mmCIF file of C-alpha atoms in Angstrom:
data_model
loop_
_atom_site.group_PDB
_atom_site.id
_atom_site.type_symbol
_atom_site.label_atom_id
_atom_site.label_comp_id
_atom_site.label_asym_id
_atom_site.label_seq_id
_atom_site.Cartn_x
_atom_site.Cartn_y
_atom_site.Cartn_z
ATOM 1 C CA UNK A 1 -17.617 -33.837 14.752
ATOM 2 C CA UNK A 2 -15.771 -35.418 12.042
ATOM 3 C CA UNK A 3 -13.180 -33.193 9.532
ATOM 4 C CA UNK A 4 -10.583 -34.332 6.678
ATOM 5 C CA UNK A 5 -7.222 -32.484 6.850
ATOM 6 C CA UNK A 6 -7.689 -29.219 4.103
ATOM 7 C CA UNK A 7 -5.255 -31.086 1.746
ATOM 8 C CA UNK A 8 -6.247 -34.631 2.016
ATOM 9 C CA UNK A 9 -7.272 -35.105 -1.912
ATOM 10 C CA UNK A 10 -9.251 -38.077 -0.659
ATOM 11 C CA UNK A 11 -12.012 -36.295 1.628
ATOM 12 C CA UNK A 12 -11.402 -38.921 4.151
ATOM 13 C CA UNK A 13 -13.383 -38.379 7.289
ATOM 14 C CA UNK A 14 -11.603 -38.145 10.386
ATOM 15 C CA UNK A 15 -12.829 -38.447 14.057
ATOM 16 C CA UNK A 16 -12.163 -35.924 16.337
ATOM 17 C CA UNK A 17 -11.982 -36.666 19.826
ATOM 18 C CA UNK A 18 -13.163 -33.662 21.364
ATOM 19 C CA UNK A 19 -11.042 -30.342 22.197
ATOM 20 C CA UNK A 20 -8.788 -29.486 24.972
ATOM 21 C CA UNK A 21 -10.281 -28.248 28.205
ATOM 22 C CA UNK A 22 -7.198 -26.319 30.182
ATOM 23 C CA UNK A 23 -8.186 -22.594 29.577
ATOM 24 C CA UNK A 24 -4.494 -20.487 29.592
ATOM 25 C CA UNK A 25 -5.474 -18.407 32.465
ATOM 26 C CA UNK A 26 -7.160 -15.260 31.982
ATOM 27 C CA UNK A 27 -6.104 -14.701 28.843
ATOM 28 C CA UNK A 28 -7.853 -12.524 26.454
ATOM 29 C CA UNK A 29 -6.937 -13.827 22.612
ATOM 30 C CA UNK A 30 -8.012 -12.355 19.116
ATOM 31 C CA UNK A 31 -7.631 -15.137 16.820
ATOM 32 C CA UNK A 32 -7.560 -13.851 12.823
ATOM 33 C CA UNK A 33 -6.787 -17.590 11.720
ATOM 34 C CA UNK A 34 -9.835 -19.723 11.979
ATOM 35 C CA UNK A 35 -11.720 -21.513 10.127
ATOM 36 C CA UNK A 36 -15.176 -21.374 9.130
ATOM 37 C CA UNK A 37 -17.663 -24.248 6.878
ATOM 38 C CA UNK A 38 -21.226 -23.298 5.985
ATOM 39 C CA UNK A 39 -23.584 -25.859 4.875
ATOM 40 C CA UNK A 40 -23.570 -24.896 1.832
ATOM 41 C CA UNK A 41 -19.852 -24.880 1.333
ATOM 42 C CA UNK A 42 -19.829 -27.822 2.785
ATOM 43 C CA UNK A 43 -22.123 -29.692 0.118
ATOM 44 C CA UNK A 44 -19.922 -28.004 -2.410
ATOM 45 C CA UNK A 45 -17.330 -29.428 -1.671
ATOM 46 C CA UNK A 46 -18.925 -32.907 -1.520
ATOM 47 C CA UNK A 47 -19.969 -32.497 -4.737
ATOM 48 C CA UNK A 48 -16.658 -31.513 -6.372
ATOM 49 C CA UNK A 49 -13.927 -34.216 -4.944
ATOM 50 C CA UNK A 50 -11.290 -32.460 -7.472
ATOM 51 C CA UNK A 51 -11.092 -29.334 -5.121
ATOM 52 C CA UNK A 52 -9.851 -31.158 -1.749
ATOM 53 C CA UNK A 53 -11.613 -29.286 0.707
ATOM 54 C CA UNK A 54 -12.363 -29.809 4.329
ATOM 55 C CA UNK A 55 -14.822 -31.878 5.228
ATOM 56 C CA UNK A 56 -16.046 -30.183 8.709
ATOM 57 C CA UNK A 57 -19.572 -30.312 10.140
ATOM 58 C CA UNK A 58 -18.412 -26.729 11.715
ATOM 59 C CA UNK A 59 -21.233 -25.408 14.225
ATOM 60 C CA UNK A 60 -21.183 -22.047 16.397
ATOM 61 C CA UNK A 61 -20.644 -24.434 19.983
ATOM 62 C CA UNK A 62 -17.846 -26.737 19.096
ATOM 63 C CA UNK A 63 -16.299 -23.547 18.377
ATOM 64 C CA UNK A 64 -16.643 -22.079 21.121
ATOM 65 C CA UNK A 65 -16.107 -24.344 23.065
ATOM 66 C CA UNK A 66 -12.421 -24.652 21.185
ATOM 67 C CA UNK A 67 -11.887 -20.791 21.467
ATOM 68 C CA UNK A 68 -13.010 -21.133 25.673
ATOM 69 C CA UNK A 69 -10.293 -23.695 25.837
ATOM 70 C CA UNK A 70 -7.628 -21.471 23.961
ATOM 71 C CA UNK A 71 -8.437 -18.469 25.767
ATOM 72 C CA UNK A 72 -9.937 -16.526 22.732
ATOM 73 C CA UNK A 73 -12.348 -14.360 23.456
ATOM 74 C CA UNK A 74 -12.966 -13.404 19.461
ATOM 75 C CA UNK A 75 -12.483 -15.308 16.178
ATOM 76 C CA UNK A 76 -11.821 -13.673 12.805
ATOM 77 C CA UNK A 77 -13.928 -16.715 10.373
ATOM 78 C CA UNK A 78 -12.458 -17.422 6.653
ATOM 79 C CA UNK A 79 -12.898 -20.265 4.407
ATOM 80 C CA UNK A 80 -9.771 -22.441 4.245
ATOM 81 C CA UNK A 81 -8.556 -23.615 0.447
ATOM 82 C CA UNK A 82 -9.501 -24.206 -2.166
ATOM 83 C CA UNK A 83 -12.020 -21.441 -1.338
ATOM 84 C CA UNK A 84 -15.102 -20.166 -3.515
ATOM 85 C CA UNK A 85 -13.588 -20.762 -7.073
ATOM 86 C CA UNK A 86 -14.616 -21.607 -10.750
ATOM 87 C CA UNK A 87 -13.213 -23.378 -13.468
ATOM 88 C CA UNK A 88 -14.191 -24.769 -16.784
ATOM 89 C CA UNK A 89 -16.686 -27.546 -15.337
ATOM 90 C CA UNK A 90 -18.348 -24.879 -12.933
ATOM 91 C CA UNK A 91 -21.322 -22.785 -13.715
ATOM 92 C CA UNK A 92 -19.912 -19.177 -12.739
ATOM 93 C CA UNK A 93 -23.694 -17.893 -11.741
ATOM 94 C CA UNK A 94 -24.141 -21.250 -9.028
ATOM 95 C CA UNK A 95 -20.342 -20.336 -7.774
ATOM 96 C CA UNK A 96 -20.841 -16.737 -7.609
ATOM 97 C CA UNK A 97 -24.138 -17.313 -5.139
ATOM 98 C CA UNK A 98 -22.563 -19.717 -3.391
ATOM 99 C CA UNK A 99 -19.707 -16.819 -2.265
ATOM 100 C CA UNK A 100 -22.670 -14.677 -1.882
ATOM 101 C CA UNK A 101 -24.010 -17.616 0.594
ATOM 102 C CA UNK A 102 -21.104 -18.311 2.464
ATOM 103 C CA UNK A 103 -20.772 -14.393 2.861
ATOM 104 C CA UNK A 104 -24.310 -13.900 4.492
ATOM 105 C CA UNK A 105 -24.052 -17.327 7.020
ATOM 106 C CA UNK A 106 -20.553 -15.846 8.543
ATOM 107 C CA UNK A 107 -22.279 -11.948 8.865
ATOM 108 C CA UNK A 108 -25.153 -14.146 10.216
ATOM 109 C CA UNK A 109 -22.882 -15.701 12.547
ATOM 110 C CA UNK A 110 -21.208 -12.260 14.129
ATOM 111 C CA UNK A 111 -24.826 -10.567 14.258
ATOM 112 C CA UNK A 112 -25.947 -13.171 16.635
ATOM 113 C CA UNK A 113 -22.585 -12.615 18.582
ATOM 114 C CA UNK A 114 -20.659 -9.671 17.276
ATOM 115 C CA UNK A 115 -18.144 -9.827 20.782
ATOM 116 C CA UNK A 116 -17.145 -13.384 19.755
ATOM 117 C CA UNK A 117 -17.171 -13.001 16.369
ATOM 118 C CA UNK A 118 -15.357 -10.970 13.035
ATOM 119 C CA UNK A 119 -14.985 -12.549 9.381
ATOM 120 C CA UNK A 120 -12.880 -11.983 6.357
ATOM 121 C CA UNK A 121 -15.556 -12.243 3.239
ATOM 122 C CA UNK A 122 -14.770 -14.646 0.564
ATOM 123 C CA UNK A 123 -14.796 -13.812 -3.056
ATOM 124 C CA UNK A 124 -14.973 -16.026 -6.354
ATOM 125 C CA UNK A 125 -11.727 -15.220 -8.184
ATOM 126 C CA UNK A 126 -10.912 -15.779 -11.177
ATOM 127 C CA UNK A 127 -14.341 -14.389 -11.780
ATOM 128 C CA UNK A 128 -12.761 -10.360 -10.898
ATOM 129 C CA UNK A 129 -16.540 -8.928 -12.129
ATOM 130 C CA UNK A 130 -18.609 -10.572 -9.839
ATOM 131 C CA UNK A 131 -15.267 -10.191 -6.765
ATOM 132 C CA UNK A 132 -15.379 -6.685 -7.440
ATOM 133 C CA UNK A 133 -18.921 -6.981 -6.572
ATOM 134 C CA UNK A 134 -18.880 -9.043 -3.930
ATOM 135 C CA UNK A 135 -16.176 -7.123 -2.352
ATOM 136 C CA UNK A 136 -18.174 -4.110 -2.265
ATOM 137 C CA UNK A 137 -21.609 -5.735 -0.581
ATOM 138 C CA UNK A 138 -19.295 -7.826 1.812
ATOM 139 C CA UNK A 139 -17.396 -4.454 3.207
ATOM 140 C CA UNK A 140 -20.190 -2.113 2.896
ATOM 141 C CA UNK A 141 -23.629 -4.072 3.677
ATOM 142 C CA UNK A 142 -22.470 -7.045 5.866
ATOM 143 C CA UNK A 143 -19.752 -5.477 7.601
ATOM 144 C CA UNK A 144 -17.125 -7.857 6.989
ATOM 145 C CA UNK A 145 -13.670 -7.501 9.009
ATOM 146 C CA UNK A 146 -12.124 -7.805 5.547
ATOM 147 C CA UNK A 147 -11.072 -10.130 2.370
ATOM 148 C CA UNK A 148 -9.766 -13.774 2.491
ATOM 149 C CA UNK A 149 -7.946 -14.535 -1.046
ATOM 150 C CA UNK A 150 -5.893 -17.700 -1.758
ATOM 151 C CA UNK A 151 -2.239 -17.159 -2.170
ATOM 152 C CA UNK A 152 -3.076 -18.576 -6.031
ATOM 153 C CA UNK A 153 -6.083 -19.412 -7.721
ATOM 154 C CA UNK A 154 -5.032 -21.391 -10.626
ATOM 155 C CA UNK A 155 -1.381 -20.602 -10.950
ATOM 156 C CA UNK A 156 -2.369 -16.567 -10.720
ATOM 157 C CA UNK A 157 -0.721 -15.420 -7.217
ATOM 158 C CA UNK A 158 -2.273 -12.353 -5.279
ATOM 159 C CA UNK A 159 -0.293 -9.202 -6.762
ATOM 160 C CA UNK A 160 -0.765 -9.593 -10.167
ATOM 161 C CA UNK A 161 -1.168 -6.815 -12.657
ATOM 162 C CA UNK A 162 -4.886 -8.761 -13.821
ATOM 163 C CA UNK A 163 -6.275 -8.643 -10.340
ATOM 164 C CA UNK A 164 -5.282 -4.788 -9.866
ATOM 165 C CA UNK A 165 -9.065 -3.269 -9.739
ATOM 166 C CA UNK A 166 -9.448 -5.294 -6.890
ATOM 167 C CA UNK A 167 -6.216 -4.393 -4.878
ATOM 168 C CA UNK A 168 -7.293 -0.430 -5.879
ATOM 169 C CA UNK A 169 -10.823 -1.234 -4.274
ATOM 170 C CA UNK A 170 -9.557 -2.770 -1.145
ATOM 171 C CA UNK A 171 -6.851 -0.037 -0.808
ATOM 172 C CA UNK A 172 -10.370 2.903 -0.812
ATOM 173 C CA UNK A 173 -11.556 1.120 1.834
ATOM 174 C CA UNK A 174 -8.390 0.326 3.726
ATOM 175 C CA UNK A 175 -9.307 -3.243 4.475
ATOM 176 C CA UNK A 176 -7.599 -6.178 6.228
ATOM 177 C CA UNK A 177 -6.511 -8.929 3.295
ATOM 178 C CA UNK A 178 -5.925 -12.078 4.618
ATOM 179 C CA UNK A 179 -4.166 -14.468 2.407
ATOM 180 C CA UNK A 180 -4.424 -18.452 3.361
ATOM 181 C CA UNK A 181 -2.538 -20.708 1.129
ATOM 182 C CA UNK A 182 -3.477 -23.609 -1.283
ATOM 183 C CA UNK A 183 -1.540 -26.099 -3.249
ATOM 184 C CA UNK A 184 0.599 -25.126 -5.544
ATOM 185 C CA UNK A 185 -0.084 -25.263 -9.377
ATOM 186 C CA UNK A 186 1.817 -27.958 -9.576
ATOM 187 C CA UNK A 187 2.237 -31.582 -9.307
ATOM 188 C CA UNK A 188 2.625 -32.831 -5.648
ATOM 189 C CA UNK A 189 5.904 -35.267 -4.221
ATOM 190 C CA UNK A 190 4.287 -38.524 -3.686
ATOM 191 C CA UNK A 191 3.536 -39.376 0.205
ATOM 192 C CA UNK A 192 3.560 -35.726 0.898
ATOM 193 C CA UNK A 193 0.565 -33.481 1.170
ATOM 194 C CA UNK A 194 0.325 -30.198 0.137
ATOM 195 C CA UNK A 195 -0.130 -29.073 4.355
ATOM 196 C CA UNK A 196 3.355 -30.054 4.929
ATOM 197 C CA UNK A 197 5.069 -27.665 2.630
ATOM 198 C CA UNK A 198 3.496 -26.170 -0.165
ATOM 199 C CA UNK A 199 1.245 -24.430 1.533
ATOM 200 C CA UNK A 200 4.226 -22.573 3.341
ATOM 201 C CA UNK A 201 5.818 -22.356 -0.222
ATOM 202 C CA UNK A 202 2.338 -20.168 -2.013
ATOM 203 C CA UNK A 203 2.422 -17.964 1.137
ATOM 204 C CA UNK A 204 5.740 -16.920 0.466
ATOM 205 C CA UNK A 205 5.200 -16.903 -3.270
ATOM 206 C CA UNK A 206 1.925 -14.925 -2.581
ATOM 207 C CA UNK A 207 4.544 -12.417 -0.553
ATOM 208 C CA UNK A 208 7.121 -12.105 -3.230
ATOM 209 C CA UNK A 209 4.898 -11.434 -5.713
ATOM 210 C CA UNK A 210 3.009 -8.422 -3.821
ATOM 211 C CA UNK A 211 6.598 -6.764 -3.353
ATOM 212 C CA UNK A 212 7.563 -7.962 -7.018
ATOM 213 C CA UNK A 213 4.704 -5.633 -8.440
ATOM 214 C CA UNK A 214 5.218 -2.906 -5.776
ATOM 215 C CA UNK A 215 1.920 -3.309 -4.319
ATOM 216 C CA UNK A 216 2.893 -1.903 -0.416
ATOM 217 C CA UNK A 217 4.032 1.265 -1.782
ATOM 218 C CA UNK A 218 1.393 1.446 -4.839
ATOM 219 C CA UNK A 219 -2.056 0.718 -2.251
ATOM 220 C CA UNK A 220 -0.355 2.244 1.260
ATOM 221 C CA UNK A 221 -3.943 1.710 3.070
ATOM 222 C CA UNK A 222 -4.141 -1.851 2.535
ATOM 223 C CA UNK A 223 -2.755 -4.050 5.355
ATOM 224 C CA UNK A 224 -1.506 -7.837 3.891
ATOM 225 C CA UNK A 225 -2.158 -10.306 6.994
ATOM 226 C CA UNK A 226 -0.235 -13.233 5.784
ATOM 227 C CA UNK A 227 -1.258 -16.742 7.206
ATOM 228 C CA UNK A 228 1.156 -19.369 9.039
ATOM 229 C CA UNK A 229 4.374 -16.834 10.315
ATOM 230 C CA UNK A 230 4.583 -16.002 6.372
ATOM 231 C CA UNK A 231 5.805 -18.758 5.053
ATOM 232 C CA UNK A 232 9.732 -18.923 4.387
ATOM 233 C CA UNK A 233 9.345 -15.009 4.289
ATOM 234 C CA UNK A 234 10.842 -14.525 7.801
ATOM 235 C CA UNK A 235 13.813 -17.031 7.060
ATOM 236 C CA UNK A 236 14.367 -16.008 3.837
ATOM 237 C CA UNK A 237 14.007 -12.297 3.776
ATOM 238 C CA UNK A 238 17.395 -11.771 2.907
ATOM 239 C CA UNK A 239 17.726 -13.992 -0.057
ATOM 240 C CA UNK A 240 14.263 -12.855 -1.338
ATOM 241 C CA UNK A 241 15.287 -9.343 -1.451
ATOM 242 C CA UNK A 242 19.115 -9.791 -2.981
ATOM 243 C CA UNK A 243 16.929 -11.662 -5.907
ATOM 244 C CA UNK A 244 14.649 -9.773 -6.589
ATOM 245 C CA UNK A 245 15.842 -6.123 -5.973
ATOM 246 C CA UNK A 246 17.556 -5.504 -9.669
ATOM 247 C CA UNK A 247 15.707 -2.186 -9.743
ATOM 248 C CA UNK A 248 15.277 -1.097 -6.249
ATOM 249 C CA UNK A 249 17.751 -1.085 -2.879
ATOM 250 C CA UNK A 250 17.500 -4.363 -0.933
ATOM 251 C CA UNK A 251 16.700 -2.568 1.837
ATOM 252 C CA UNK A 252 13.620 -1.451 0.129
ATOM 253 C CA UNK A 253 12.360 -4.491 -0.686
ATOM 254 C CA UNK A 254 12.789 -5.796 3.137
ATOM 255 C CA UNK A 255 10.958 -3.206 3.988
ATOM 256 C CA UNK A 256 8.534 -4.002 1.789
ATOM 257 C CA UNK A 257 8.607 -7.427 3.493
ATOM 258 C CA UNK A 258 8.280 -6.052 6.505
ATOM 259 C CA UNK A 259 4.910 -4.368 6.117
ATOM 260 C CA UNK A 260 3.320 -7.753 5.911
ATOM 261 C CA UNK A 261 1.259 -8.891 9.174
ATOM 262 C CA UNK A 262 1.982 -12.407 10.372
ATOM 263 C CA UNK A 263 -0.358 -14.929 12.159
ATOM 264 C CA UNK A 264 1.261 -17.632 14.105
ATOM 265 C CA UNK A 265 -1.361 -20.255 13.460
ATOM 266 C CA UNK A 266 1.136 -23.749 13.377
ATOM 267 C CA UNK A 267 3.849 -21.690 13.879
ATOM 268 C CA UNK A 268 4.925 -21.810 18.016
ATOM 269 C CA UNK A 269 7.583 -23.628 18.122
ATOM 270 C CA UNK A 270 11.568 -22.781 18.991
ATOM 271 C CA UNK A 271 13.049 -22.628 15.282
ATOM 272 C CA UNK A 272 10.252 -20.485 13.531
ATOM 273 C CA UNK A 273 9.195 -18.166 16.400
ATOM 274 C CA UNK A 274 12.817 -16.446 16.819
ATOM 275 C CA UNK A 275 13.018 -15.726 13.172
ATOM 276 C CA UNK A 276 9.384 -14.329 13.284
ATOM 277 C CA UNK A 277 10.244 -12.223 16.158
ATOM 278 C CA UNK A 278 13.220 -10.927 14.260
ATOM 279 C CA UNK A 279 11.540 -9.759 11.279
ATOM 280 C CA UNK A 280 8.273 -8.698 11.617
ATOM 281 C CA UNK A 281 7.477 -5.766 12.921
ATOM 282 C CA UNK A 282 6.477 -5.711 17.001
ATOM 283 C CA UNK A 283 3.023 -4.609 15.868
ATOM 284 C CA UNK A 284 2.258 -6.884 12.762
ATOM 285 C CA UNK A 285 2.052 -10.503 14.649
ATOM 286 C CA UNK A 286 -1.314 -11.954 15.534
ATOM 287 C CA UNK A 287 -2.602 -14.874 17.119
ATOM 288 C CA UNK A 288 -3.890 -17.900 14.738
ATOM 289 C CA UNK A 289 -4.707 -20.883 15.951
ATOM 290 C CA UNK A 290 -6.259 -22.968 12.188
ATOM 291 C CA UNK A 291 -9.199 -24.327 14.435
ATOM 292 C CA UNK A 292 -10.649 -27.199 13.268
ATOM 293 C CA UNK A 293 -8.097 -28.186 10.835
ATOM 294 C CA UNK A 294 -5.495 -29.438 13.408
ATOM 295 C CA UNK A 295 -4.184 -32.379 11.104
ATOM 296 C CA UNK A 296 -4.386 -34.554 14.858
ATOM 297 C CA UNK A 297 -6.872 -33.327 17.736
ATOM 298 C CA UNK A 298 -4.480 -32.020 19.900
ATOM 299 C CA UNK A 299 -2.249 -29.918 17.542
ATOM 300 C CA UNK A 300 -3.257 -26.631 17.702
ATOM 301 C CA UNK A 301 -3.139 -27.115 21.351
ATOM 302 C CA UNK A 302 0.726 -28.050 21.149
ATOM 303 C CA UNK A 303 1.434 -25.007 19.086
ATOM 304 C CA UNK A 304 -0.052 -22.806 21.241
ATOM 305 C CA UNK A 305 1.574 -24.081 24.327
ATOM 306 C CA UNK A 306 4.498 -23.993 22.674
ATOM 307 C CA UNK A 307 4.003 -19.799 21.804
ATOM 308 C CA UNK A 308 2.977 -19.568 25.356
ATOM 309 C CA UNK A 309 6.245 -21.140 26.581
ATOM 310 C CA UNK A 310 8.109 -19.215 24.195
ATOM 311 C CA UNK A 311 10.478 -16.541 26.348
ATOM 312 C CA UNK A 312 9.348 -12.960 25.020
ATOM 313 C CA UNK A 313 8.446 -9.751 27.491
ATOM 314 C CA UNK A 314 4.633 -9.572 28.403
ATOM 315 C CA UNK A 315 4.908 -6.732 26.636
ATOM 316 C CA UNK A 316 4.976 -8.874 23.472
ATOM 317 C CA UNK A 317 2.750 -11.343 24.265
ATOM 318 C CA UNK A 318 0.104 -9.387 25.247
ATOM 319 C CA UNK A 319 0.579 -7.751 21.651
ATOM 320 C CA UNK A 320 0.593 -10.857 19.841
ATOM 321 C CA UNK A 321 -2.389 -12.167 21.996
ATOM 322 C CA UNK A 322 -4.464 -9.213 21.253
ATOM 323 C CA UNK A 323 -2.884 -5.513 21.171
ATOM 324 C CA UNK A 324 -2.094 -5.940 17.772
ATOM 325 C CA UNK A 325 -5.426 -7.445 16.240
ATOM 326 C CA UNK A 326 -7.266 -4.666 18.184
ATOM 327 C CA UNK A 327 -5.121 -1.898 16.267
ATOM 328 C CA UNK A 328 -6.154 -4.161 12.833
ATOM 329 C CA UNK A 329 -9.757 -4.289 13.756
ATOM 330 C CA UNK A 330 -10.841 -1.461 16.178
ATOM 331 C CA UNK A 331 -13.964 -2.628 16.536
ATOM 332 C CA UNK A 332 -12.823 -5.760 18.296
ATOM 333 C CA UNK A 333 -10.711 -3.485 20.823
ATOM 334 C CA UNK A 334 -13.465 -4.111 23.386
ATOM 335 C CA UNK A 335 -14.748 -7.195 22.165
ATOM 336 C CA UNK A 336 -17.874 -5.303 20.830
ATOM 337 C CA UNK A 337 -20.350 -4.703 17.890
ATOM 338 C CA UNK A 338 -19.471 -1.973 15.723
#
């Protein structure tokens, strides 16, 4: 198999050597961060160089063969950035089938192994008609585990007043919305790629702007699963809310904050994990691991073995690897259809 890293404006191909073999014990992992490519994505995103995209030839085996090695008994599948978007050179109708397609190959994919196997459904913002749409056949025909949205599409950040009918929708149906980052809207730094850290910078804006507009308190039902420890969100809680809290009690807005979920995918390490573990609520951290897009082969691995060496109580751990994704997605509780 041969990938590009998700923010590699050059679509370079890059070999990868194989995954890692040592299976962490008995361990039984739900992972929400990883990282589906249908064909048809795929030869999207050939065809459109501007949108840097990862170039994966993903299949069912390599990954499970990475999620055997990992310990993960089930993976949560989203498309990475730039997503299932549209934009003045596009023709909406070919983009809006193409979500449509995408959709359909991942519920494909958990039919034929529902115990291994959840996905967040992908939708074709700006286009909110057809994501309304979309939304509705993903949750109630295929069964999707919930909603994968890009922190921005096109400068507009998740939480904004236009995109409203949506959040109202996804509240009804209490749904899981997972929010992976893309590049800012914005020129990059030379020599630096948007991976490194603007991708950490739109999660956080994606954050800020949820709490800016009120959206915990005004759709209650709707659990925000935010991708890569949240960003700067843990870090910079405090600052966040002393900025932006002119018309409400800081202590609101962290607890706004603090109703975000939180995968770890990149994120084991000993600077980000303790101020992870100190904000977030016990229950709102879940495994991620990014599978395939490891920006060397053995990354992910290092990040994990990292959050495995990581002191915490079993108690913890056995939340984070999957008590708390079971109370997000019952269905996966015994690693079952629903």
């Amino acid at each position: 198999m041969r990938y590009a890293a998700p923010d590699d404006p050059s679509q370079e191909e890059i070999a990868v050597t194989g995954v890692d073999t040592q299976v962490p014990g008995e361990r039984r992992r739900i992972d929400t961060h990883t990282h589906v490519v249908p064909p048809e994505y795929l030869g999207w995103l050939k065809a459109n160089p501007d949108y840097p995209g990862s170039l994966v030839d993903w299949n069912v085996e390599s990954t499970l063969a990475a999620m055997d090695a990992k310990g993960i008994a089930t993976a949560v599948l989203s498309v990475s950035s730039p997503g299932v978007r549209w934009g003045p050179g596009d023709n909406p109708a070919q983009v809006r089938r193409l979500a449509r397609t995408v959709n359909e190959f991942c519920a494909e994919v958990v039919r034929q192994d529902p115990g291994r196997f959840g996905f967040f459904a992908t939708l074709a913002l700006p286009d909110l008609g057809s994501s309304l749409e979309e939304a509705r056949y993903a949750l109630d025909e295929l069964g999707a585990d919930g909603i994968v949205l890009l922190g921005n599409v096109d400068g507009t950040y998740v939480g904004s007043p236009q995109w409203d009918p949506l959040m109202q929708l996804l509240d009804e149906r209490e749904t899981v919305l997972f929010i992976h980052p893309t590049a800012l809207p914005g020129p990059r730094v030379e020599g630096i790629t948007s991976g490194v850290v603007d991708f950490l910078a739109d999660s956080t804006r994606a954050a800020v702007n949820l709490v800016k507009h009120d959206c915990p308190r005004r759709y209650p039902r709707l659990r925000v699963l935010l991708s890569h420890g949240g960003g700067y969100v843990p870090y910079a809680a405090t600052r966040i809310a002393s900025m932006i809290s002119r018309d409400a009690d800081e202590a609101e807005v962290i607890d706004q904050l603090r109703t975000f979920y939180f995968d770890t995918a990149l994120t084991g390490g000993p600077y980000a994990l303790p101020s992870l573990l100190a904000f977030a609520e016990p229950g709102h951290i879940t495994f991620g691991s990014d599978w395939p897009y490891e920006f060397r082969p053995d990354q992910s691995r290092q990040f994990t073995e990292r959050l495995d060496s990581f002191a915490m109580t079993g108690e913890q751990r056995q939340a984070i690897d999957c008590g708390n994704a079971e109370r997000l997605f019952p269905r996966l509780a015994q690693g079952g259809p629903s």
